[in-house]
């Protein structure tokens, strides 16, 4: 099977003043998305920023962003419902009103550096149900091993997501979450087989310097890839990332080497059972 490459362009944590190449305006975001699609990305994971370059969940801006990405790219548009650690639940739920193709759904609470990324069970269930009502495909974000049986339970109790296909993303190397190394990817891949429905697909991303071991291990296990400046701002030792396209290009090269070339956005849409956005 070929490889879905998701690009997480911006995130909520990286400071534009420290990392000037971070795309924060709508023009910067669309520009980087176009380039990333050209280099092999098929999904874009989106956090937006306000005029002050700080994270925001403003609904008007989110709608404008979804429309602009659809206008200029064929990418599957995945909005983050994770937001920033302090974002209230109501604001995170309202993200779905922007009607993206996909949205993230984090499967449990996790320490997040010095903060706590809070995801109560009832809130997770609400996200899962609302996404199905709105025909939005979830990407379940797994920061720790316990998030896998938690997702298995959610699906048993509440049913499959819209489209009937389950896709998860391992987010590894967050200080407070599971480690970003090859044996952790193996443990997560085994837990996918143990706890989740047959046919579940997974991608993996490693934060900071864990990006490469996680990428290679995911490919080795038949998984897909997520890369981007949300997760990594240095390309190599003492070499800052020049932009998201550089990270996508490297991921596409690794996927091609593994004989699993990058999938087109149209192919990813089919695999992930995303509805037609037209
Ligand atoms: N910014 C993190 C607190 C997601 O996008 O769903 C949460 C996050 C996960 O990035
Ligand atoms: Zn995110």
Short mmCIF file of C-alpha atoms and ligand atoms in Angstrom, two decimals:
data_model
loop_
_atom_site.label_atom_id
_atom_site.label_comp_id
_atom_site.label_asym_id
_atom_site.label_seq_id
_atom_site.Cartn_x
_atom_site.Cartn_y
_atom_site.Cartn_z
CA UNK A 1 0.00 0.00 0.00
CA UNK A 2 1.19 3.51 -0.64
CA UNK A 3 1.59 6.07 2.13
CA UNK A 4 -0.64 8.83 3.42
CA UNK A 5 1.54 11.78 4.38
CA UNK A 6 -0.19 14.22 6.69
CA UNK A 7 1.39 17.61 7.15
CA UNK A 8 0.79 19.33 10.49
CA UNK A 9 1.85 22.77 9.38
CA UNK A 10 1.60 25.01 12.42
CA UNK A 11 0.26 23.62 15.71
CA UNK A 12 -0.55 25.71 18.74
CA UNK A 13 2.73 25.66 20.60
CA UNK A 14 5.48 26.95 18.31
CA UNK A 15 6.22 30.67 18.68
CA UNK A 16 6.37 32.58 15.37
CA UNK A 17 8.92 35.01 16.88
CA UNK A 18 11.28 32.10 17.54
CA UNK A 19 10.53 30.26 14.28
CA UNK A 20 9.88 32.82 11.52
CA UNK A 21 9.29 30.09 8.89
CA UNK A 22 6.16 28.93 10.75
CA UNK A 23 3.06 29.57 8.60
CA UNK A 24 0.57 31.61 10.63
CA UNK A 25 -1.36 33.81 8.19
CA UNK A 26 -3.94 32.37 5.80
CA UNK A 27 -1.68 33.18 2.83
CA UNK A 28 1.27 31.47 4.48
CA UNK A 29 -0.83 28.44 5.34
CA UNK A 30 -2.30 28.06 1.85
CA UNK A 31 1.11 28.65 0.26
CA UNK A 32 2.78 25.94 2.34
CA UNK A 33 -0.16 23.56 1.78
CA UNK A 34 0.11 23.91 -2.01
CA UNK A 35 3.84 23.17 -1.88
CA UNK A 36 3.36 20.25 0.49
CA UNK A 37 0.74 18.66 -1.76
CA UNK A 38 3.15 18.98 -4.67
CA UNK A 39 5.77 17.11 -2.66
CA UNK A 40 3.52 14.25 -1.54
CA UNK A 41 1.22 15.35 1.29
CA UNK A 42 -2.38 14.21 1.02
CA UNK A 43 -3.83 15.44 4.34
CA UNK A 44 -3.31 18.78 6.11
CA UNK A 45 -3.76 18.94 9.90
CA UNK A 46 -4.68 22.53 10.70
CA UNK A 47 -4.39 24.81 13.72
CA UNK A 48 -4.94 28.46 12.93
CA UNK A 49 -3.51 31.64 14.39
CA UNK A 50 -5.00 35.12 14.88
CA UNK A 51 -3.65 38.52 13.78
CA UNK A 52 -1.26 38.37 16.72
CA UNK A 53 0.08 34.96 15.53
CA UNK A 54 -1.34 33.35 18.68
CA UNK A 55 -3.56 30.22 18.42
CA UNK A 56 -7.28 30.83 17.99
CA UNK A 57 -10.40 28.71 17.45
CA UNK A 58 -12.36 31.60 15.93
CA UNK A 59 -15.12 29.99 13.86
CA UNK A 60 -15.16 32.60 11.10
CA UNK A 61 -11.43 32.22 10.55
CA UNK A 62 -11.72 28.43 10.61
CA UNK A 63 -14.45 28.51 7.94
CA UNK A 64 -12.38 30.86 5.80
CA UNK A 65 -9.39 28.56 6.18
CA UNK A 66 -11.30 25.43 5.13
CA UNK A 67 -12.66 27.25 2.07
CA UNK A 68 -9.24 28.62 1.08
CA UNK A 69 -7.54 25.24 1.40
CA UNK A 70 -10.29 23.61 -0.69
CA UNK A 71 -9.98 26.34 -3.30
CA UNK A 72 -6.22 25.98 -3.77
CA UNK A 73 -5.49 22.33 -2.97
CA UNK A 74 -7.03 18.87 -3.22
CA UNK A 75 -5.77 18.02 0.27
CA UNK A 76 -8.00 16.36 2.83
CA UNK A 77 -8.61 19.17 5.32
CA UNK A 78 -8.35 18.03 8.92
CA UNK A 79 -9.05 20.63 11.60
CA UNK A 80 -7.62 20.20 15.08
CA UNK A 81 -10.15 19.97 17.89
CA UNK A 82 -7.21 19.70 20.28
CA UNK A 83 -6.46 23.39 19.97
CA UNK A 84 -4.10 24.72 22.62
CA UNK A 85 -3.95 23.17 26.11
CA UNK A 86 -6.09 25.85 27.74
CA UNK A 87 -8.88 25.95 25.13
CA UNK A 88 -12.35 25.33 26.63
CA UNK A 89 -14.33 22.27 25.53
CA UNK A 90 -17.16 24.33 24.00
CA UNK A 91 -14.70 26.12 21.70
CA UNK A 92 -13.11 22.82 20.72
CA UNK A 93 -16.51 21.30 19.87
CA UNK A 94 -17.47 24.37 17.84
CA UNK A 95 -14.54 23.69 15.47
CA UNK A 96 -16.78 21.05 13.83
CA UNK A 97 -19.16 23.82 12.68
CA UNK A 98 -16.49 24.77 10.13
CA UNK A 99 -17.34 21.49 8.37
CA UNK A 100 -13.87 20.11 7.61
CA UNK A 101 -13.35 16.74 5.89
CA UNK A 102 -11.71 15.36 9.01
CA UNK A 103 -11.06 16.47 12.58
CA UNK A 104 -8.76 15.23 15.30
CA UNK A 105 -10.14 13.55 18.42
CA UNK A 106 -7.68 12.93 21.24
CA UNK A 107 -8.39 9.73 23.14
CA UNK A 108 -7.42 10.72 26.67
CA UNK A 109 -5.87 13.17 29.06
CA UNK A 110 -2.10 13.45 29.00
CA UNK A 111 0.55 15.53 30.68
CA UNK A 112 1.89 17.91 28.03
CA UNK A 113 5.23 19.37 29.08
CA UNK A 114 4.38 21.44 32.15
CA UNK A 115 0.69 21.49 31.23
CA UNK A 116 -2.19 19.03 31.18
CA UNK A 117 -4.00 18.33 27.89
CA UNK A 118 -7.44 17.51 29.26
CA UNK A 119 -9.74 15.14 27.38
CA UNK A 120 -12.57 13.84 29.58
CA UNK A 121 -14.36 10.63 28.47
CA UNK A 122 -17.71 12.43 28.10
CA UNK A 123 -16.07 15.14 25.97
CA UNK A 124 -14.41 12.53 23.74
CA UNK A 125 -17.74 10.75 23.27
CA UNK A 126 -19.40 14.06 22.37
CA UNK A 127 -16.75 14.78 19.73
CA UNK A 128 -17.11 11.26 18.31
CA UNK A 129 -20.92 11.53 18.08
CA UNK A 130 -20.99 15.07 16.66
CA UNK A 131 -18.45 14.15 13.98
CA UNK A 132 -20.60 11.25 12.88
CA UNK A 133 -23.72 13.48 12.73
CA UNK A 134 -21.83 15.99 10.58
CA UNK A 135 -20.21 13.36 8.33
CA UNK A 136 -16.71 14.34 9.46
CA UNK A 137 -14.09 11.59 9.60
CA UNK A 138 -12.18 11.52 12.89
CA UNK A 139 -8.48 10.97 13.23
CA UNK A 140 -8.11 9.58 16.73
CA UNK A 141 -4.95 10.99 18.33
CA UNK A 142 -3.16 8.54 20.63
CA UNK A 143 -0.56 9.98 22.98
CA UNK A 144 -0.28 6.97 25.28
CA UNK A 145 -0.80 3.21 25.16
CA UNK A 146 -3.95 3.38 27.29
CA UNK A 147 -5.59 5.49 24.59
CA UNK A 148 -5.85 2.38 22.37
CA UNK A 149 -8.12 0.26 24.60
CA UNK A 150 -10.00 3.49 25.40
CA UNK A 151 -10.76 3.87 21.68
CA UNK A 152 -11.70 0.18 21.45
CA UNK A 153 -14.25 0.74 24.24
CA UNK A 154 -15.60 3.92 22.66
CA UNK A 155 -16.19 2.13 19.34
CA UNK A 156 -17.84 -0.85 21.09
CA UNK A 157 -20.16 1.41 23.04
CA UNK A 158 -20.87 4.16 20.48
CA UNK A 159 -20.28 2.52 17.10
CA UNK A 160 -17.96 3.22 14.19
CA UNK A 161 -17.23 6.75 12.96
CA UNK A 162 -18.67 8.28 9.80
CA UNK A 163 -17.53 6.23 6.77
CA UNK A 164 -17.02 3.10 8.85
CA UNK A 165 -13.22 3.19 8.62
CA UNK A 166 -11.04 3.78 11.69
CA UNK A 167 -7.87 5.83 11.32
CA UNK A 168 -5.59 6.71 14.23
CA UNK A 169 -2.41 8.74 14.68
CA UNK A 170 0.32 7.93 17.21
CA UNK A 171 1.69 11.18 18.63
CA UNK A 172 4.92 10.09 20.28
CA UNK A 173 7.65 11.89 22.18
CA UNK A 174 5.47 14.45 23.98
CA UNK A 175 7.03 15.03 27.42
CA UNK A 176 4.41 13.29 29.59
CA UNK A 177 3.21 10.87 26.88
CA UNK A 178 4.60 7.72 25.26
CA UNK A 179 8.21 7.79 24.10
CA UNK A 180 9.16 8.47 20.49
CA UNK A 181 11.18 5.39 19.59
CA UNK A 182 10.90 2.29 17.43
CA UNK A 183 9.87 -0.10 20.20
CA UNK A 184 7.03 2.20 21.22
CA UNK A 185 5.78 2.30 17.63
CA UNK A 186 5.88 -1.52 17.68
CA UNK A 187 3.88 -1.63 20.92
CA UNK A 188 1.27 0.78 19.50
CA UNK A 189 1.05 -1.16 16.20
CA UNK A 190 0.47 -4.38 18.15
CA UNK A 191 -2.18 -2.66 20.28
CA UNK A 192 -3.96 -1.51 17.11
CA UNK A 193 -4.30 -5.17 16.10
CA UNK A 194 -5.36 -6.17 19.60
CA UNK A 195 -7.91 -3.49 20.46
CA UNK A 196 -9.16 -1.91 17.22
CA UNK A 197 -11.28 -3.18 14.33
CA UNK A 198 -9.65 -5.08 11.49
CA UNK A 199 -8.61 -2.70 8.72
CA UNK A 200 -7.77 0.16 11.11
CA UNK A 201 -5.02 2.30 9.59
CA UNK A 202 -2.48 4.31 11.53
CA UNK A 203 -0.02 7.11 11.00
CA UNK A 204 2.70 8.14 13.40
CA UNK A 205 4.59 11.28 14.26
CA UNK A 206 7.52 11.85 16.57
CA UNK A 207 7.97 15.16 18.33
CA UNK A 208 11.31 16.97 18.01
CA UNK A 209 14.27 14.70 17.56
CA UNK A 210 12.11 11.58 17.69
CA UNK A 211 10.74 12.35 14.23
CA UNK A 212 13.11 10.08 12.28
CA UNK A 213 12.99 6.89 14.41
CA UNK A 214 9.19 7.16 14.53
CA UNK A 215 8.98 7.71 10.76
CA UNK A 216 11.14 4.70 9.92
CA UNK A 217 9.39 2.45 12.44
CA UNK A 218 5.95 3.43 11.18
CA UNK A 219 6.92 2.59 7.60
CA UNK A 220 8.36 -0.73 8.78
CA UNK A 221 5.01 -1.60 10.38
CA UNK A 222 2.97 -0.64 7.31
CA UNK A 223 1.89 2.63 8.87
CA UNK A 224 1.43 6.09 7.40
CA UNK A 225 3.31 9.29 8.27
CA UNK A 226 2.64 12.65 9.82
CA UNK A 227 5.32 15.34 9.68
CA UNK A 228 5.36 19.12 9.96
CA UNK A 229 6.37 22.15 11.96
CA UNK A 230 3.72 21.49 14.62
CA UNK A 231 5.92 18.58 15.67
CA UNK A 232 9.47 19.38 14.55
CA UNK A 233 11.23 22.65 13.90
CA UNK A 234 14.73 21.35 13.27
CA UNK A 235 15.61 19.31 10.21
CA UNK A 236 18.87 17.98 11.60
CA UNK A 237 21.27 18.91 14.36
CA UNK A 238 21.72 22.71 14.35
CA UNK A 239 19.70 22.95 11.12
CA UNK A 240 16.34 24.66 11.51
CA UNK A 241 13.52 23.55 9.23
CA UNK A 242 13.19 25.87 6.23
CA UNK A 243 9.48 25.12 5.91
CA UNK A 244 6.92 22.32 5.91
CA UNK A 245 7.68 21.28 2.30
CA UNK A 246 11.19 20.26 3.36
CA UNK A 247 9.75 17.82 5.92
CA UNK A 248 7.16 16.45 3.49
CA UNK A 249 9.82 15.95 0.84
CA UNK A 250 11.94 13.91 3.27
CA UNK A 251 8.94 11.82 4.31
CA UNK A 252 8.05 11.15 0.65
CA UNK A 253 11.63 10.06 -0.03
CA UNK A 254 11.58 7.68 2.94
CA UNK A 255 8.22 6.27 1.85
CA UNK A 256 9.48 5.74 -1.71
CA UNK A 257 12.60 3.98 -0.37
CA UNK A 258 10.31 1.68 1.62
CA UNK A 259 8.50 0.89 -1.68
CA UNK A 260 5.41 2.65 -0.32
CA UNK A 261 5.31 5.89 -2.32
CA UNK A 262 3.23 8.86 -1.23
CA UNK A 263 -0.48 8.60 -1.94
CA UNK A 264 -2.35 11.32 -3.80
CA UNK A 265 -5.01 13.27 -1.96
CA UNK A 266 -7.71 11.56 -4.03
CA UNK A 267 -6.38 8.14 -2.99
CA UNK A 268 -6.20 9.19 0.66
CA UNK A 269 -9.78 10.49 0.52
CA UNK A 270 -10.89 7.05 -0.66
CA UNK A 271 -8.83 5.12 1.90
CA UNK A 272 -10.03 7.24 4.81
CA UNK A 273 -13.66 7.25 3.58
CA UNK A 274 -13.82 11.03 3.51
CA UNK A 275 -16.94 12.43 1.86
CA UNK A 276 -16.73 14.40 -1.36
CA UNK A 277 -16.18 18.02 -0.37
CA UNK A 278 -17.58 19.41 -3.68
N1 LIG B 1 -1.93 21.36 20.80
C1 LIG B 1 -2.11 20.19 21.61
C2 LIG B 1 -2.50 20.59 22.99
C3 LIG B 1 -4.70 17.95 18.14
O1 LIG B 1 -4.38 18.76 17.28
O2 LIG B 1 -5.77 17.37 18.13
C4 LIG B 1 -3.12 19.27 21.05
C5 LIG B 1 -2.97 18.83 19.67
C6 LIG B 1 -3.77 17.65 19.28
O3 LIG B 1 -2.25 19.39 18.87
ZN1 LIG B 2 -2.52 19.32 16.35
#
